[in-house]
XYZ file of C-alpha atoms in Angstrom:
359
model
C 56.006 -32.755 -54.960
C 53.905 -35.732 -52.592
C 52.169 -34.779 -49.318
C 54.205 -36.005 -45.655
C 52.266 -38.113 -43.896
C 51.024 -38.199 -40.163
C 51.774 -39.505 -37.744
C 49.200 -41.749 -36.676
C 50.562 -41.083 -32.497
C 49.005 -39.263 -30.217
C 51.242 -35.761 -30.412
C 53.194 -34.894 -27.056
C 50.630 -31.460 -26.118
C 47.861 -34.465 -25.952
C 49.313 -36.559 -23.707
C 48.937 -36.906 -19.931
C 50.897 -34.290 -18.386
C 53.787 -34.726 -16.408
C 54.152 -31.939 -13.496
C 53.984 -30.839 -9.912
C 52.978 -27.814 -8.883
C 53.824 -25.866 -5.535
C 51.966 -26.423 -3.188
C 49.706 -23.723 -1.591
C 50.616 -23.977 2.089
C 54.539 -23.503 1.689
C 53.640 -20.159 -0.670
C 51.515 -18.987 1.778
C 54.311 -19.956 4.593
C 57.993 -19.413 3.251
C 59.439 -16.708 1.306
C 60.108 -16.485 -2.220
C 63.786 -17.071 -1.366
C 62.610 -19.441 0.955
C 59.877 -21.383 -1.709
C 63.248 -21.442 -4.340
C 65.460 -23.115 -1.762
C 63.268 -25.350 -0.805
C 63.122 -26.758 -4.664
C 66.738 -26.799 -5.098
C 67.095 -29.037 -1.636
C 64.155 -31.486 -3.028
C 61.017 -30.546 -1.384
C 59.378 -29.839 -3.779
C 59.099 -31.711 -7.385
C 59.779 -30.016 -11.018
C 56.674 -28.678 -13.162
C 55.503 -30.111 -16.241
C 58.004 -27.363 -18.515
C 60.679 -29.434 -16.647
C 59.126 -32.757 -18.008
C 58.718 -30.704 -21.623
C 61.937 -29.405 -22.355
C 64.906 -30.406 -19.698
C 64.016 -26.777 -18.065
C 65.687 -26.329 -14.438
C 66.758 -24.294 -11.733
C 70.274 -24.678 -10.871
C 70.542 -21.497 -8.547
C 69.028 -19.144 -6.768
C 69.924 -16.731 -3.617
C 69.246 -13.200 -2.499
C 68.545 -11.492 -6.104
C 70.506 -13.436 -8.178
C 68.835 -17.249 -9.879
C 70.111 -20.127 -12.381
C 68.758 -22.198 -15.087
C 69.676 -24.161 -17.771
C 68.159 -26.085 -20.589
C 69.735 -28.596 -22.839
C 69.930 -27.531 -26.891
C 68.151 -30.763 -27.842
C 66.692 -31.372 -31.730
C 63.477 -31.352 -30.229
C 64.151 -27.861 -30.298
C 64.877 -26.864 -34.155
C 63.314 -24.315 -35.823
C 62.754 -25.946 -40.259
C 66.614 -23.639 -40.547
C 68.457 -26.442 -38.023
C 68.188 -23.809 -35.155
C 67.132 -22.858 -31.822
C 64.995 -19.439 -32.990
C 65.489 -16.471 -30.540
C 61.845 -16.609 -29.459
C 62.680 -20.002 -28.354
C 65.366 -18.820 -25.345
C 61.512 -17.025 -24.079
C 61.701 -20.867 -22.380
C 64.480 -20.265 -20.928
C 65.154 -17.107 -19.582
C 61.418 -16.276 -18.031
C 62.456 -18.592 -15.257
C 65.700 -16.455 -14.279
C 63.912 -13.410 -14.307
C 60.772 -13.987 -12.996
C 62.530 -16.097 -10.294
C 65.441 -13.194 -9.149
C 62.424 -10.899 -8.343
C 60.787 -13.773 -6.790
C 63.911 -13.547 -4.325
C 62.670 -10.618 -2.333
C 59.292 -11.460 -1.993
C 58.148 -11.889 1.821
C 55.373 -14.679 1.994
C 52.242 -14.937 0.789
C 53.273 -12.727 -2.309
C 52.445 -12.886 -5.757
C 54.254 -11.561 -9.006
C 53.513 -10.960 -12.354
C 55.562 -10.307 -15.359
C 54.191 -7.163 -17.372
C 56.838 -7.238 -19.723
C 60.116 -8.734 -21.285
C 62.806 -8.202 -23.463
C 65.536 -10.018 -25.625
C 68.510 -9.208 -27.651
C 70.213 -11.866 -29.430
C 73.763 -12.081 -30.007
C 74.899 -15.396 -31.560
C 72.949 -18.578 -33.469
C 72.170 -21.464 -31.027
C 72.554 -24.542 -33.266
C 72.076 -28.701 -32.591
C 74.931 -29.917 -30.720
C 75.140 -26.730 -28.711
C 75.268 -28.982 -25.773
C 73.412 -26.591 -23.199
C 72.399 -23.479 -21.846
C 72.290 -21.744 -18.744
C 70.530 -18.140 -17.580
C 72.034 -16.261 -15.207
C 69.450 -13.775 -13.153
C 70.463 -11.056 -11.066
C 68.347 -8.071 -9.795
C 68.409 -5.041 -10.795
C 65.842 -3.394 -9.100
C 63.504 -3.741 -5.590
C 60.334 -1.908 -5.007
C 56.948 -1.935 -3.083
C 55.352 -2.769 -6.528
C 58.338 -2.869 -9.237
C 60.674 -5.355 -9.848
C 63.926 -5.356 -12.268
C 65.945 -7.976 -13.548
C 68.894 -9.224 -16.455
C 69.490 -12.482 -17.283
C 72.415 -13.587 -19.427
C 72.378 -17.084 -21.808
C 75.302 -18.760 -22.629
C 76.076 -21.548 -24.616
C 78.152 -24.522 -22.516
C 81.668 -22.915 -24.341
C 80.703 -19.945 -21.912
C 79.867 -17.142 -24.677
C 76.889 -15.129 -24.870
C 74.105 -15.846 -27.068
C 71.580 -13.631 -25.595
C 70.160 -10.861 -22.461
C 66.808 -10.340 -21.553
C 65.509 -8.187 -18.857
C 61.964 -8.130 -17.324
C 59.970 -5.949 -15.608
C 56.974 -8.121 -12.836
C 54.488 -6.908 -10.579
C 54.175 -6.982 -6.979
C 50.727 -7.974 -6.130
C 49.071 -7.686 -3.109
C 49.707 -9.898 -0.198
C 47.383 -12.881 0.276
C 46.013 -12.258 3.684
C 44.986 -16.118 4.266
C 46.652 -17.520 7.509
C 49.706 -19.796 6.813
C 49.611 -23.554 7.950
C 51.064 -24.824 11.431
C 53.312 -26.917 9.039
C 54.148 -28.671 5.166
C 52.912 -30.845 3.573
C 54.917 -34.111 3.269
C 57.199 -34.542 -0.518
C 55.074 -37.381 -2.415
C 57.436 -39.679 -4.281
C 57.258 -39.876 -7.885
C 56.087 -42.157 -9.967
C 57.514 -43.779 -12.636
C 57.194 -42.527 -15.721
C 55.992 -45.129 -18.705
C 58.843 -43.786 -20.953
C 61.451 -41.116 -21.125
C 60.513 -37.465 -20.949
C 59.355 -35.974 -24.512
C 62.629 -33.940 -25.072
C 64.655 -37.055 -23.576
C 62.435 -39.528 -26.588
C 63.703 -39.482 -30.154
C 63.222 -36.457 -32.305
C 60.461 -36.674 -35.192
C 60.284 -33.707 -37.701
C 62.900 -32.714 -40.007
C 65.154 -29.136 -41.192
C 65.014 -28.184 -44.033
C 67.826 -28.643 -46.360
C 69.535 -25.357 -47.843
C 68.667 -26.503 -50.996
C 64.987 -25.828 -50.121
C 65.769 -21.933 -49.383
C 67.304 -21.720 -51.974
C 65.229 -22.968 -54.791
C 61.912 -21.390 -52.728
C 61.228 -18.110 -50.978
C 60.067 -17.988 -47.453
C 56.384 -16.987 -48.216
C 56.706 -20.835 -50.546
C 57.969 -22.259 -47.829
C 55.878 -21.664 -45.451
C 53.021 -22.152 -47.537
C 54.034 -25.460 -48.591
C 54.712 -25.996 -44.990
C 51.015 -25.185 -43.683
C 49.880 -28.110 -46.936
C 52.311 -30.500 -45.355
C 54.413 -30.622 -48.876
C 57.770 -30.146 -46.860
C 57.910 -31.609 -43.507
C 56.940 -29.924 -39.911
C 60.529 -28.984 -37.770
C 60.832 -31.095 -34.490
C 59.912 -28.114 -32.664
C 56.021 -28.562 -34.279
C 56.421 -32.335 -32.656
C 57.200 -30.848 -29.303
C 54.882 -28.717 -28.289
C 52.195 -28.576 -30.973
C 53.081 -25.068 -32.413
C 51.970 -24.577 -36.244
C 51.397 -22.041 -38.599
C 47.617 -21.615 -40.199
C 47.617 -18.829 -43.205
C 50.301 -16.839 -45.084
C 50.581 -14.397 -46.996
C 53.026 -11.209 -47.635
C 54.522 -9.549 -45.187
C 51.765 -11.554 -42.602
C 51.134 -15.153 -40.642
C 48.682 -16.466 -38.324
C 50.136 -19.190 -35.809
C 48.986 -21.246 -33.335
C 49.444 -23.176 -29.988
C 47.906 -25.730 -27.944
C 47.859 -24.383 -24.269
C 48.370 -27.323 -22.766
C 49.457 -28.366 -18.880
C 52.817 -29.222 -19.926
C 53.721 -25.163 -21.184
C 52.994 -24.591 -17.149
C 55.067 -23.864 -14.822
C 55.066 -24.042 -11.093
C 52.299 -21.700 -11.062
C 48.854 -24.037 -11.341
C 46.587 -22.995 -13.804
C 48.465 -20.612 -15.433
C 50.894 -21.640 -18.725
C 54.327 -20.489 -19.252
C 55.501 -16.636 -19.904
C 58.432 -18.142 -22.011
C 55.914 -20.302 -23.711
C 53.805 -17.088 -24.768
C 56.861 -15.422 -25.544
C 57.808 -18.210 -27.558
C 54.378 -18.352 -29.930
C 54.862 -14.082 -29.959
C 58.120 -14.164 -31.517
C 58.053 -17.225 -33.369
C 54.973 -15.946 -35.800
C 56.672 -12.727 -35.873
C 59.671 -14.387 -37.516
C 57.348 -16.020 -39.344
C 56.266 -12.554 -40.774
C 58.866 -11.436 -41.458
C 59.605 -14.813 -43.362
C 57.558 -14.489 -46.240
C 59.074 -10.705 -47.037
C 62.490 -12.773 -47.731
C 64.062 -13.643 -51.346
C 65.181 -17.546 -51.981
C 68.872 -17.689 -51.148
C 68.963 -15.188 -48.212
C 68.672 -16.319 -45.007
C 67.331 -14.067 -41.987
C 68.449 -13.311 -38.285
C 65.959 -11.885 -35.658
C 67.569 -8.901 -33.078
C 65.371 -8.702 -30.291
C 61.567 -9.271 -29.349
C 59.846 -6.654 -26.798
C 56.392 -8.484 -25.190
C 53.644 -7.148 -23.010
C 52.223 -9.875 -20.998
C 48.264 -8.324 -20.441
C 46.402 -11.746 -18.588
C 47.470 -14.522 -18.296
C 46.077 -17.973 -20.181
C 45.074 -21.180 -18.908
C 46.062 -24.595 -19.664
C 42.392 -25.920 -21.232
C 44.269 -27.574 -24.362
C 42.186 -25.204 -26.698
C 44.126 -23.329 -29.599
C 46.171 -19.666 -28.734
C 45.737 -17.746 -31.895
C 49.258 -15.606 -33.435
C 48.696 -13.708 -35.492
C 51.599 -11.137 -37.097
C 52.580 -8.835 -40.090
C 55.648 -6.547 -41.001
C 55.422 -3.243 -40.724
C 58.472 -1.980 -41.906
C 60.899 -3.503 -44.152
C 64.139 -1.972 -45.476
C 67.137 -3.343 -47.486
C 68.657 -5.231 -44.281
C 66.107 -4.406 -40.903
C 62.990 -6.010 -41.459
C 60.382 -5.036 -38.494
C 56.880 -6.474 -37.583
C 54.495 -7.383 -34.206
C 52.602 -9.697 -33.387
C 49.382 -10.101 -31.346
C 48.447 -14.027 -29.189
C 45.043 -14.316 -28.314
C 43.106 -17.017 -26.109
C 40.700 -19.024 -27.584
C 38.154 -17.303 -26.367
C 39.110 -14.218 -28.744
C 41.351 -12.593 -24.937
C 44.293 -10.621 -26.376
C 46.464 -12.197 -24.276
C 50.027 -10.856 -25.352
C 51.617 -8.150 -27.627
C 55.069 -8.070 -29.150
C 57.130 -6.524 -31.446
C 60.704 -7.822 -32.581
C 63.518 -7.193 -36.041
C 65.834 -9.208 -38.083
C 68.350 -8.439 -40.211
C 68.396 -9.557 -43.875
C 71.488 -11.965 -45.157
C 71.694 -12.060 -48.978
C 74.086 -15.421 -50.141
C 74.683 -16.504 -46.727
C 72.936 -20.348 -45.848
C 69.891 -20.323 -44.434
C 70.073 -23.454 -42.557
C 72.538 -23.789 -40.019
C 74.070 -26.813 -39.668
C 77.324 -26.318 -36.654
C 78.702 -24.187 -34.366
C 79.544 -20.189 -35.729
């Protein structure tokens, strides 16, 4: 089989980043709720993850937040679906923001754990996903929240929960006045999620004649095309054997939310979950589909957007007739462990692996 020719143009994740970060003056002077209302009222510009994916907050109130994300073809996996792990890019926003609305000025927080439960497959043409978050508990040091994700038709797609740790208040005097808002530049090209899509979804014929491991190795070797999500953010499998895979994701500034110098937790969730899905795929025979069921992620340390590769290793820990369980670890370019995760999937013999229409 002939190799797929490489695209010569600069990858999106190596382009100059677009996006803006919260000014420390606003963080010091405004409460968490005021910071988010500030944004919705147009006093702040969107962060890089918005320009990459279209993710954006649409509502915020005490103990509540709503974000939306378009289901662009850029998000598609080799199976032609938006994988459950990709939903991490959406849910991390309202989960954290819901806790943030309870915090006083100059009070940071960090996400310690995130869990997702998948209810429905998201396919091409699904329109827009909406994540509505609500507060479950707000303590002095721990905040709990949950999010329901629905598709454009209002059908539930996933449920997610999180545990956030409230950090000590920063003892710095707030400025007397807030800085003025700079004008947004005229960007030379459409934002990444608005551009013509690169990459391909694999036809069902490939899954019928090749095992999941064979497909994975063919993608690594360039004998099968990479999916659109690879061309959006740079995620790619590096190695695969039965029951284990290794993946990379450039820690680019495109993957940042409003906090400067820190990769969005939804991005590391996506990498950790994709690695687990990859390990499970390696034990799936030809003619068999699989559907991820859940994902639980623990965040151990922040990730700097230095452009170097995050590396995820994954393995299958339990393989039954219908349920497969896997784990993954994500390390930064210096080898430090940043994320640990576990997830499961159901095997579905005789079901098509490539999904081309909504169920």
